[in-house]
């Protein structure tokens, strides 16, 4: 079993860091048969324990039509056996890249917990109902902002964006802000899910789940 006592296993900072304890321990010698419950447990633990403003922040890596890679942070908004869900502008750089190459890699990293989760798989759009559901939960300012921002496009000035926000606020005054058709969810299928945990003397633990037919192949990897 993994210990809750920290030993600065990553050795990336000079002072020992406490390992925060919880119900999310992964027994790398006896891993569960599937990765979703443990990934959710690590996420919940990070949310409850770290005090991070965005414990659900993750790097999203894509490849564009010319084979060029790019990466950026997005927020994980759903995780289940169907995949990892995030929301964005479909016309953005990432949206266009995913249109050309509908595959992506995700990385969640909690430094203070010495934990990382990597997810790779094919990408599909969320249903309109799912995107509507999440859209409805967003603050009105964020909804207006989604209309005002032509995400990833060059902007003349900050004032131009502020003005666009004001224009859309006026356009939708006194009524609900509808979801733009070009804004919604993407779901990354769980084809590869890897758990990494820092351990003393850099003898870190890694375990990877790979879809194999209808089942999961489970392998321990060298760190
Ligand atoms: C903490 C954090 C959370 C973010 N969450 C999102 C998100 O959920 N969706 C999104 O489209 N952009 C999000 N962004 C902005 C993206 O990192 C990125 O700047 C934007 O999506 C444009 O990326 P692109 O030009 O590669 O498409 C977030 C940025 C940060 C720093």
XYZ file of N, CA and C and ligand atoms in Angstrom:
700
model
N 0.841 -1.193 0.000
C 0.000 0.000 0.000
C 0.877 1.244 0.000
N 0.396 2.264 -0.640
C 1.132 3.518 -0.708
C 1.070 4.218 0.646
N 2.190 4.782 1.061
C 2.226 5.471 2.337
C 1.714 6.888 2.208
N 1.139 7.391 3.297
C 0.670 8.761 3.292
C 1.764 9.716 3.738
N 2.893 9.187 4.203
C 3.950 10.056 4.690
C 4.813 10.491 3.519
N 4.910 11.773 3.335
C 5.651 12.281 2.190
C 7.148 12.196 2.403
N 7.901 12.028 1.318
C 9.355 11.939 1.408
C 10.025 12.746 0.321
N 9.309 13.710 -0.223
C 9.879 14.526 -1.282
C 10.336 13.665 -2.448
N 9.513 12.703 -2.797
C 9.910 11.702 -3.778
C 10.284 12.311 -5.116
N 9.601 13.349 -5.521
C 9.904 13.956 -6.806
C 11.223 14.703 -6.785
N 11.667 15.117 -5.586
C 12.917 15.836 -5.387
C 13.020 17.063 -6.295
N 11.893 17.650 -6.623
C 11.931 18.860 -7.441
C 11.915 20.101 -6.560
N 11.682 19.940 -5.255
C 11.749 21.068 -4.335
C 12.605 20.643 -3.147
N 13.253 21.587 -2.474
C 14.207 21.223 -1.434
C 13.575 20.656 -0.171
N 12.374 21.129 0.193
C 11.793 20.709 1.468
C 10.881 19.499 1.283
N 10.882 18.586 2.277
C 9.954 17.456 2.180
C 8.522 17.953 2.124
N 7.727 17.324 1.313
C 6.324 17.724 1.188
C 5.445 16.646 1.784
N 4.445 17.035 2.569
C 3.557 16.019 3.124
C 2.681 15.407 2.046
N 2.510 14.126 2.080
C 1.532 13.464 1.223
C 0.183 13.595 1.908
N -0.786 14.121 1.214
C -2.102 14.267 1.818
C -2.820 12.927 1.771
N -3.368 12.531 2.907
C -3.983 11.209 2.984
C -5.448 11.252 2.567
N -5.979 10.118 2.227
C -7.390 10.062 1.849
C -7.777 8.659 1.448
N -8.942 8.546 0.850
C -9.465 7.237 0.461
C -9.073 6.893 -0.982
N -8.107 7.612 -1.522
C -7.825 7.478 -2.941
C -6.558 6.690 -3.229
N -6.112 5.911 -2.257
C -4.860 5.184 -2.431
C -4.984 4.111 -3.503
N -4.009 4.111 -4.391
C -3.968 3.082 -5.435
C -2.908 2.065 -5.053
N -3.327 0.816 -4.885
C -2.391 -0.272 -4.610
C -1.842 -0.740 -5.952
N -0.629 -0.285 -6.268
C -0.069 -0.579 -7.585
C 0.228 -2.068 -7.772
N 0.317 -2.825 -6.662
C 0.550 -4.271 -6.796
C -0.753 -5.026 -7.055
N -1.857 -4.433 -6.645
C -3.159 -5.061 -6.849
C -4.131 -4.014 -7.389
N -3.896 -3.556 -8.619
C -4.719 -2.465 -9.149
C -6.141 -2.915 -9.423
N -7.085 -1.958 -9.356
C -8.464 -2.316 -9.703
C -8.566 -2.726 -11.173
N -9.640 -3.413 -11.517
C -9.782 -3.968 -12.875
C -10.022 -2.895 -13.923
N -10.520 -1.748 -13.471
C -10.772 -0.664 -14.431
C -10.294 0.660 -13.809
N -10.007 1.671 -14.642
C -9.351 2.886 -14.123
C -10.285 4.022 -13.702
N -11.554 3.967 -14.077
C -12.396 5.163 -13.934
C -12.626 5.527 -12.461
N -12.950 4.521 -11.652
C -13.249 4.818 -10.248
C -12.024 5.409 -9.552
N -10.833 4.867 -9.855
C -9.624 5.389 -9.203
C -9.296 6.793 -9.698
N -9.479 7.042 -10.998
C -9.222 8.394 -11.520
C -10.151 9.402 -10.843
N -11.417 9.011 -10.671
C -12.361 9.908 -10.008
C -11.969 10.105 -8.541
N -11.488 9.032 -7.903
C -11.082 9.139 -6.497
C -9.876 10.076 -6.362
N -8.930 9.988 -7.268
C -7.773 10.895 -7.209
C -8.227 12.338 -7.427
N -9.131 12.533 -8.351
C -9.625 13.888 -8.630
C -10.384 14.441 -7.424
N -11.238 13.610 -6.843
C -12.000 14.045 -5.671
C -11.063 14.358 -4.502
N -10.047 13.519 -4.350
C -9.070 13.736 -3.282
C -8.326 15.051 -3.500
N -7.920 15.300 -4.736
C -7.220 16.551 -5.047
C -8.131 17.743 -4.776
N -9.400 17.591 -5.093
C -10.364 18.670 -4.886
C -10.563 18.946 -3.398
N -10.656 17.873 -2.625
C -10.948 18.028 -1.195
C -9.717 18.437 -0.393
N -8.533 18.076 -0.848
C -7.359 18.174 0.014
C -6.367 19.264 -0.318
N -6.288 19.687 -1.567
C -5.144 20.516 -1.945
C -5.371 22.010 -1.818
N -6.636 22.425 -1.847
C -6.900 23.862 -1.836
C -6.578 24.533 -3.160
N -6.256 23.754 -4.173
C -5.980 24.337 -5.491
C -7.251 24.973 -6.044
N -7.121 26.149 -6.701
C -8.320 26.768 -7.269
C -8.937 25.944 -8.396
N -8.105 25.233 -9.134
C -8.606 24.428 -10.257
C -7.977 23.029 -10.226
N -8.384 22.206 -9.275
C -7.795 20.861 -9.222
C -8.151 20.024 -10.445
N -9.145 20.476 -11.207
C -9.572 19.772 -12.428
C -8.906 20.331 -13.684
N -7.881 21.179 -13.503
C -7.156 21.707 -14.665
C -6.303 20.597 -15.274
N -6.289 20.559 -16.589
C -5.502 19.507 -17.259
C -4.930 20.056 -18.555
N -3.791 19.532 -18.935
C -3.209 19.877 -20.225
C -3.900 19.057 -21.299
N -4.283 19.740 -22.365
C -4.894 19.084 -23.521
C -3.940 19.248 -24.696
N -3.455 18.144 -25.228
C -2.552 18.191 -26.380
C -3.282 17.693 -27.614
N -3.094 18.452 -28.707
C -3.742 18.101 -29.973
C -2.710 18.167 -31.095
N -3.109 17.674 -32.249
C -2.256 17.737 -33.438
C -3.092 18.339 -34.565
N -2.533 19.354 -35.245
C -3.335 20.026 -36.273
C -3.220 19.336 -37.632
N -3.865 19.917 -38.621
C -3.942 19.284 -39.940
C -2.556 19.074 -40.555
N -1.593 19.940 -40.176
C -0.237 19.818 -40.726
C 0.671 18.953 -39.853
N 0.093 18.337 -38.839
C 0.893 17.495 -37.945
C 1.549 18.270 -36.825
N 1.211 19.550 -36.691
C 1.821 20.368 -35.641
C 1.148 20.147 -34.292
N 1.943 19.878 -33.250
C 1.360 19.689 -31.919
C 1.123 21.015 -31.213
N 0.146 21.053 -30.336
C -0.044 22.204 -29.454
C -0.718 21.711 -28.179
N -0.501 22.474 -27.115
C -1.059 22.074 -25.820
C -1.506 23.305 -25.068
N -2.520 23.142 -24.246
C -3.045 24.215 -23.421
C -3.841 23.592 -22.276
N -4.169 24.454 -21.288
C -4.948 23.983 -20.135
C -6.437 24.139 -20.422
N -7.211 23.110 -20.088
C -8.674 23.225 -20.043
C -9.140 22.575 -18.736
N -10.406 22.769 -18.415
C -10.930 22.204 -17.169
C -11.739 20.936 -17.446
N -11.452 19.921 -16.691
C -12.185 18.656 -16.798
C -13.565 18.848 -16.181
N -14.611 18.638 -16.963
C -15.970 18.881 -16.482
C -16.799 17.625 -16.334
N -16.238 16.487 -16.687
C -16.958 15.232 -16.507
C -16.012 14.083 -16.770
N -16.178 13.014 -16.016
C -15.332 11.842 -16.214
C -16.144 10.596 -15.876
N -16.286 9.724 -16.861
C -16.927 8.433 -16.619
C -16.414 7.455 -17.667
N -17.031 6.281 -17.727
C -16.515 5.257 -18.646
C -16.590 5.681 -20.113
N -17.411 6.708 -20.390
C -17.508 7.199 -21.774
C -16.386 8.156 -22.149
N -15.675 8.671 -21.155
C -14.554 9.541 -21.469
C -14.428 10.738 -20.553
N -13.474 11.603 -20.924
C -13.191 12.831 -20.175
C -13.737 14.007 -20.978
N -14.544 14.834 -20.303
C -15.308 15.875 -20.989
C -14.750 17.263 -20.657
N -14.585 18.087 -21.678
C -14.269 19.504 -21.459
C -15.069 20.334 -22.455
N -15.131 21.643 -22.197
C -15.940 22.531 -23.046
C -15.071 23.643 -23.621
N -15.393 24.023 -24.849
C -14.582 25.029 -25.517
C -15.302 25.587 -26.732
N -14.571 26.403 -27.485
C -15.079 26.964 -28.730
C -14.649 26.035 -29.869
N -15.621 25.505 -30.615
C -15.288 24.543 -31.670
C -14.462 25.171 -32.796
N -14.510 26.522 -32.891
C -13.757 27.192 -33.960
C -12.357 27.594 -33.516
N -12.026 27.330 -32.246
C -10.714 27.713 -31.724
C -9.616 26.873 -32.381
N -8.390 27.220 -32.069
C -7.263 26.454 -32.619
C -7.388 24.979 -32.262
N -7.685 24.715 -30.999
C -7.823 23.318 -30.564
C -9.015 22.652 -31.247
N -10.100 23.448 -31.421
C -11.297 22.903 -32.060
C -11.015 22.506 -33.501
N -10.259 23.372 -34.183
C -9.911 23.071 -35.581
C -8.964 21.870 -35.647
N -8.014 21.825 -34.717
C -7.080 20.689 -34.697
C -7.843 19.385 -34.477
N -8.811 19.427 -33.559
C -9.568 18.197 -33.277
C -10.485 17.825 -34.440
N -10.881 18.833 -35.221
C -11.639 18.542 -36.436
C -10.782 17.776 -37.437
N -9.505 18.158 -37.519
C -8.586 17.515 -38.472
C -8.098 16.166 -37.955
N -7.780 16.127 -36.675
C -7.245 14.906 -36.039
C -8.013 14.656 -34.747
N -9.069 13.898 -34.797
C -9.894 13.730 -33.587
C -9.297 12.743 -32.576
N -8.078 13.054 -32.155
C -7.446 12.301 -31.070
C -6.757 13.309 -30.159
N -6.666 12.999 -28.879
C -6.051 13.957 -27.955
C -5.387 13.230 -26.797
N -4.486 13.969 -26.146
C -3.866 13.500 -24.901
C -4.173 14.514 -23.811
N -4.467 14.028 -22.622
C -4.764 14.869 -21.457
C -3.796 14.520 -20.334
N -3.399 15.523 -19.566
C -2.570 15.267 -18.381
C -3.113 16.076 -17.223
N -3.458 15.384 -16.138
C -3.775 16.034 -14.865
C -2.555 15.847 -13.966
N -2.157 16.917 -13.270
C -0.971 16.821 -12.415
C -1.217 17.570 -11.119
N -1.015 16.879 -10.015
C -1.131 17.505 -8.691
C 0.229 17.364 -8.015
N 1.017 18.417 -8.102
C 2.397 18.362 -7.615
C 2.454 18.014 -6.138
N 1.591 18.654 -5.349
C 1.638 18.466 -3.897
C 1.266 17.028 -3.506
N 0.544 16.348 -4.377
C 0.186 14.949 -4.118
C 1.153 13.973 -4.784
N 2.077 14.514 -5.574
C 3.002 13.678 -6.337
C 2.227 12.664 -7.183
N 1.255 13.198 -7.887
C 0.409 12.329 -8.713
C 0.171 12.946 -10.093
N 0.067 12.073 -11.056
C -0.248 12.473 -12.424
C -1.166 11.410 -13.038
N -2.124 11.879 -13.821
C -2.954 10.959 -14.618
C -2.844 11.379 -16.070
N -2.572 10.434 -16.941
C -2.545 10.694 -18.382
C -3.668 9.912 -19.046
N -4.330 10.591 -19.974
C -5.439 9.966 -20.712
C -5.203 10.212 -22.195
N -5.381 9.185 -22.998
C -5.274 9.350 -24.450
C -6.425 8.613 -25.113
N -6.911 9.195 -26.214
C -7.979 8.503 -26.926
C -8.576 9.338 -28.027
N -9.511 8.738 -28.727
C -10.189 9.460 -29.803
C -11.200 10.440 -29.203
N -11.493 11.465 -29.986
C -12.299 12.585 -29.484
C -13.583 12.712 -30.299
N -14.675 12.971 -29.604
C -15.942 13.240 -30.291
C -16.619 14.423 -29.599
N -17.523 15.055 -30.335
C -18.270 16.154 -29.718
C -19.301 15.612 -28.738
N -19.510 16.346 -27.667
C -20.605 16.018 -26.746
C -21.930 16.251 -27.475
N -22.974 15.675 -26.960
C -24.282 15.918 -27.564
C -24.714 17.365 -27.274
N -25.637 17.859 -28.096
C -26.163 19.217 -27.874
C -26.793 19.316 -26.493
N -27.437 18.242 -26.047
C -28.091 18.251 -24.724
C -27.032 18.406 -23.620
N -25.919 17.701 -23.773
C -24.860 17.809 -22.760
C -24.289 19.223 -22.738
N -24.050 19.769 -23.933
C -23.482 21.122 -23.995
C -24.478 22.144 -23.449
N -25.756 21.961 -23.765
C -26.787 22.865 -23.224
C -26.810 22.782 -21.698
N -26.710 21.576 -21.189
C -26.769 21.377 -19.737
C -25.630 22.098 -19.039
N -24.426 21.957 -19.580
C -23.291 22.636 -18.939
C -23.382 24.142 -19.148
N -23.787 24.547 -20.345
C -23.935 25.982 -20.640
C -24.852 26.639 -19.616
N -25.945 25.962 -19.288
C -26.932 26.533 -18.361
C -26.342 26.729 -16.962
N -25.319 25.951 -16.640
C -24.729 26.055 -15.300
C -23.697 27.184 -15.222
N -23.326 27.755 -16.365
C -22.288 28.785 -16.377
C -22.848 30.138 -15.945
N -21.973 30.934 -15.352
C -22.356 32.292 -14.976
C -22.682 33.092 -16.247
N -23.638 33.986 -16.113
C -24.052 34.794 -17.274
C -22.864 35.519 -17.927
N -21.944 36.028 -17.092
C -20.766 36.725 -17.646
C -19.938 35.795 -18.534
N -19.836 34.537 -18.119
C -19.080 33.575 -18.928
C -19.814 33.287 -20.231
N -21.136 33.248 -20.155
C -21.926 33.016 -21.376
C -21.735 34.167 -22.360
N -21.800 35.390 -21.840
C -21.582 36.567 -22.697
C -20.159 36.508 -23.295
N -19.214 36.143 -22.432
C -17.822 36.074 -22.865
C -17.612 35.081 -23.991
N -18.357 33.988 -23.949
C -18.221 32.977 -25.008
C -18.703 33.530 -26.352
N -19.691 34.392 -26.313
C -20.144 35.042 -27.551
C -19.116 36.067 -28.037
N -18.547 36.807 -27.057
C -17.677 37.930 -27.428
C -16.307 37.476 -27.928
N -15.843 36.330 -27.440
C -14.485 35.885 -27.782
C -14.485 34.999 -29.015
N -13.823 35.465 -30.066
C -13.564 34.577 -31.198
C -12.262 33.860 -30.873
N -12.407 32.855 -30.034
C -11.247 32.245 -29.384
C -10.167 31.851 -30.390
N -8.942 32.231 -30.084
C -7.718 31.945 -30.853
C -7.491 32.900 -32.021
N -8.467 33.767 -32.330
C -8.270 34.714 -33.435
C -7.506 35.945 -32.948
N -6.779 36.582 -33.846
C -6.031 37.792 -33.496
C -7.009 38.905 -33.130
N -6.629 39.690 -32.094
C -7.454 40.798 -31.612
C -6.718 42.106 -31.860
N -7.457 43.106 -32.306
C -6.846 44.420 -32.534
C -6.339 45.026 -31.234
N -7.168 44.897 -30.182
C -6.826 45.518 -28.899
C -7.699 44.897 -27.813
N -7.321 45.134 -26.578
C -8.152 44.687 -25.454
C -9.508 45.403 -25.487
N -9.459 46.677 -25.872
C -10.694 47.473 -25.927
C -11.708 46.831 -26.880
N -11.224 46.252 -27.950
C -12.133 45.624 -28.915
C -12.894 44.474 -28.261
N -12.189 43.739 -27.417
C -12.839 42.618 -26.726
C -13.832 43.123 -25.679
N -13.413 44.146 -24.941
C -14.303 44.738 -23.929
C -15.569 45.259 -24.615
N -15.395 45.878 -25.756
C -16.540 46.409 -26.504
C -17.444 45.266 -26.988
N -16.845 44.187 -27.460
C -17.641 43.039 -27.919
C -18.454 42.474 -26.762
N -17.849 42.408 -25.573
C -18.583 41.938 -24.382
C -19.781 42.841 -24.108
N -19.525 44.144 -24.163
C -20.607 45.100 -23.885
C -21.711 44.967 -24.933
N -21.328 44.789 -26.180
C -22.318 44.661 -27.258
C -23.209 43.435 -27.054
N -22.578 42.312 -26.698
C -23.389 41.088 -26.516
C -24.228 41.172 -25.235
N -23.688 41.842 -24.204
C -24.480 42.022 -22.976
C -25.757 42.795 -23.313
N -25.613 43.798 -24.166
C -26.775 44.596 -24.564
C -27.731 43.769 -25.441
N -27.137 43.001 -26.358
C -27.976 42.195 -27.275
C -28.864 41.211 -26.515
N -28.329 40.641 -25.410
C -29.094 39.610 -24.683
C -29.747 40.149 -23.412
N -29.763 41.462 -23.264
C -30.317 42.049 -22.039
C -31.763 41.590 -21.823
N -32.049 41.174 -20.590
C -33.410 40.799 -20.235
C -33.859 39.448 -20.751
N -32.936 38.678 -21.278
C -33.306 37.340 -21.777
C -32.167 36.353 -21.487
N -32.471 35.069 -21.472
C -31.408 34.090 -21.272
C -30.421 34.150 -22.434
N -29.149 33.898 -22.135
C -28.134 33.896 -23.190
C -28.099 32.509 -23.819
N -28.409 32.405 -25.113
C -28.408 31.078 -25.732
C -26.979 30.567 -25.942
N -26.839 29.272 -26.065
C -25.499 28.707 -26.337
C -25.172 28.896 -27.819
N -23.993 29.489 -28.099
C -23.610 29.584 -29.511
C -23.412 28.181 -30.083
N -23.748 28.000 -31.332
C -23.582 26.669 -31.942
C -22.131 26.234 -31.981
N -21.226 27.235 -31.986
C -19.808 26.905 -32.079
C -19.163 26.681 -30.715
N -19.950 26.561 -29.691
C -19.424 26.335 -28.341
C -20.043 25.051 -27.782
N -19.211 24.178 -27.234
C -19.756 22.945 -26.661
C -18.666 22.025 -26.150
N -19.042 20.801 -25.917
C -18.138 19.852 -25.279
C -17.412 18.958 -26.260
N -16.248 18.524 -25.837
C -15.520 17.441 -26.493
C -15.307 16.342 -25.458
N -15.370 15.112 -25.920
C -15.147 13.975 -25.022
C -13.960 13.163 -25.547
N -12.979 12.964 -24.655
C -11.817 12.143 -25.005
C -12.082 10.734 -24.480
N -12.158 9.771 -25.393
C -12.416 8.388 -24.976
C -11.230 7.855 -24.178
N -11.526 6.976 -23.229
C -10.469 6.430 -22.373
C -9.887 5.189 -23.046
N -8.883 5.390 -23.881
C -8.241 4.254 -24.547
C -6.951 3.881 -23.835
N -6.341 4.873 -23.218
C -5.115 4.706 -22.443
C -5.243 5.571 -21.198
N -5.151 4.990 -20.032
C -5.218 5.773 -18.794
C -4.047 5.357 -17.913
N -3.194 6.322 -17.596
C -2.010 5.987 -16.795
C -1.997 6.742 -15.485
N -1.693 6.031 -14.412
C -1.524 6.627 -13.083
C -0.036 6.643 -12.745
N 0.433 7.781 -12.276
C 1.839 7.933 -11.836
C 1.811 8.475 -10.419
N 2.625 7.857 -9.550
C 2.718 8.374 -8.185
C 4.179 8.403 -7.767
N 4.599 9.555 -7.220
C 5.981 9.705 -6.771
C 6.266 8.833 -5.555
N 7.414 8.223 -5.562
C 7.832 7.351 -4.446
C 9.273 7.668 -4.068
N 9.711 7.248 -2.859
C 11.064 7.579 -2.408
C 12.141 7.118 -3.386
N 13.226 7.869 -3.405
C 14.414 7.540 -4.210
C 14.080 7.413 -5.694
N 13.059 8.116 -6.086
C 12.653 8.140 -7.503
C 12.221 6.777 -8.042
N 11.915 5.859 -7.149
C 11.373 4.570 -7.603
C 9.858 4.738 -7.679
N 9.473 5.542 -8.640
C 8.064 5.935 -8.742
C 7.222 4.778 -9.286
N 5.920 4.862 -9.016
C 4.985 3.852 -9.519
C 4.252 4.373 -10.736
N 4.150 3.516 -11.735
C 3.310 3.831 -12.920
C 2.508 2.590 -13.254
N 1.268 2.834 -13.604
C 0.445 1.728 -14.082
C -0.437 2.252 -15.201
N -0.518 1.481 -16.284
C -1.284 1.951 -17.432
C -2.373 0.943 -17.789
N -3.562 1.478 -18.039
C -4.707 0.697 -18.496
C -4.894 0.984 -19.988
N -4.944 -0.061 -20.787
C -5.129 0.102 -22.229
C -6.329 -0.727 -22.666
N -7.195 -0.086 -23.444
C -8.365 -0.823 -23.940
C -7.880 -1.968 -24.819
N -8.405 -3.147 -24.527
C -7.973 -4.345 -25.240
C -9.229 -5.178 -25.508
N -9.756 -5.036 -26.724
C -11.061 -5.635 -26.984
C -12.070 -4.917 -26.121
N -12.880 -5.669 -25.416
C -13.850 -5.024 -24.535
C -13.328 -4.899 -23.114
N -12.058 -5.188 -22.919
C -11.524 -5.267 -21.559
C -10.331 -4.320 -21.390
N -9.781 -4.281 -20.191
C -8.604 -3.460 -19.924
C -7.379 -4.339 -19.779
N -6.334 -3.993 -20.509
C -5.020 -4.607 -20.262
C -4.312 -3.704 -19.250
N -3.723 -4.302 -18.220
C -3.095 -3.518 -17.153
C -1.611 -3.850 -17.105
N -0.773 -2.813 -17.171
C 0.678 -3.040 -17.124
C 1.338 -2.064 -16.162
N 2.319 -2.559 -15.437
C 3.175 -1.667 -14.652
C 4.291 -1.182 -15.570
N 4.597 0.105 -15.526
C 5.626 0.669 -16.398
C 6.815 1.136 -15.580
N 7.967 1.069 -16.187
C 9.173 1.625 -15.585
C 9.024 3.143 -15.491
N 9.458 3.732 -14.382
C 9.247 5.172 -14.238
C 10.183 5.984 -15.122
C -6.830 27.324 -15.450
C -7.275 27.462 -16.875
C -8.464 26.869 -17.273
C -8.904 26.975 -18.598
N -10.041 26.329 -18.967
C -10.433 26.368 -20.261
C -11.540 25.593 -20.701
O -12.160 24.814 -19.941
N -11.915 25.717 -22.002
C -11.241 26.515 -22.883
O -11.637 26.592 -24.037
N -10.168 27.229 -22.502
C -9.734 27.160 -21.223
N -8.616 27.852 -20.825
C -7.891 28.673 -21.828
C -7.005 27.750 -22.685
O -5.842 27.377 -21.963
C -6.598 28.392 -24.010
O -5.926 29.596 -23.797
C -7.803 28.643 -24.919
O -8.734 27.567 -24.880
C -7.351 28.832 -26.368
O -6.634 27.701 -26.773
P -6.398 27.362 -28.335
O -6.039 28.667 -28.997
O -5.268 26.378 -28.358
O -7.677 26.784 -28.877
C -8.148 27.740 -19.529
C -6.938 28.319 -19.111
C -6.504 28.172 -17.816
C -5.173 28.779 -17.433
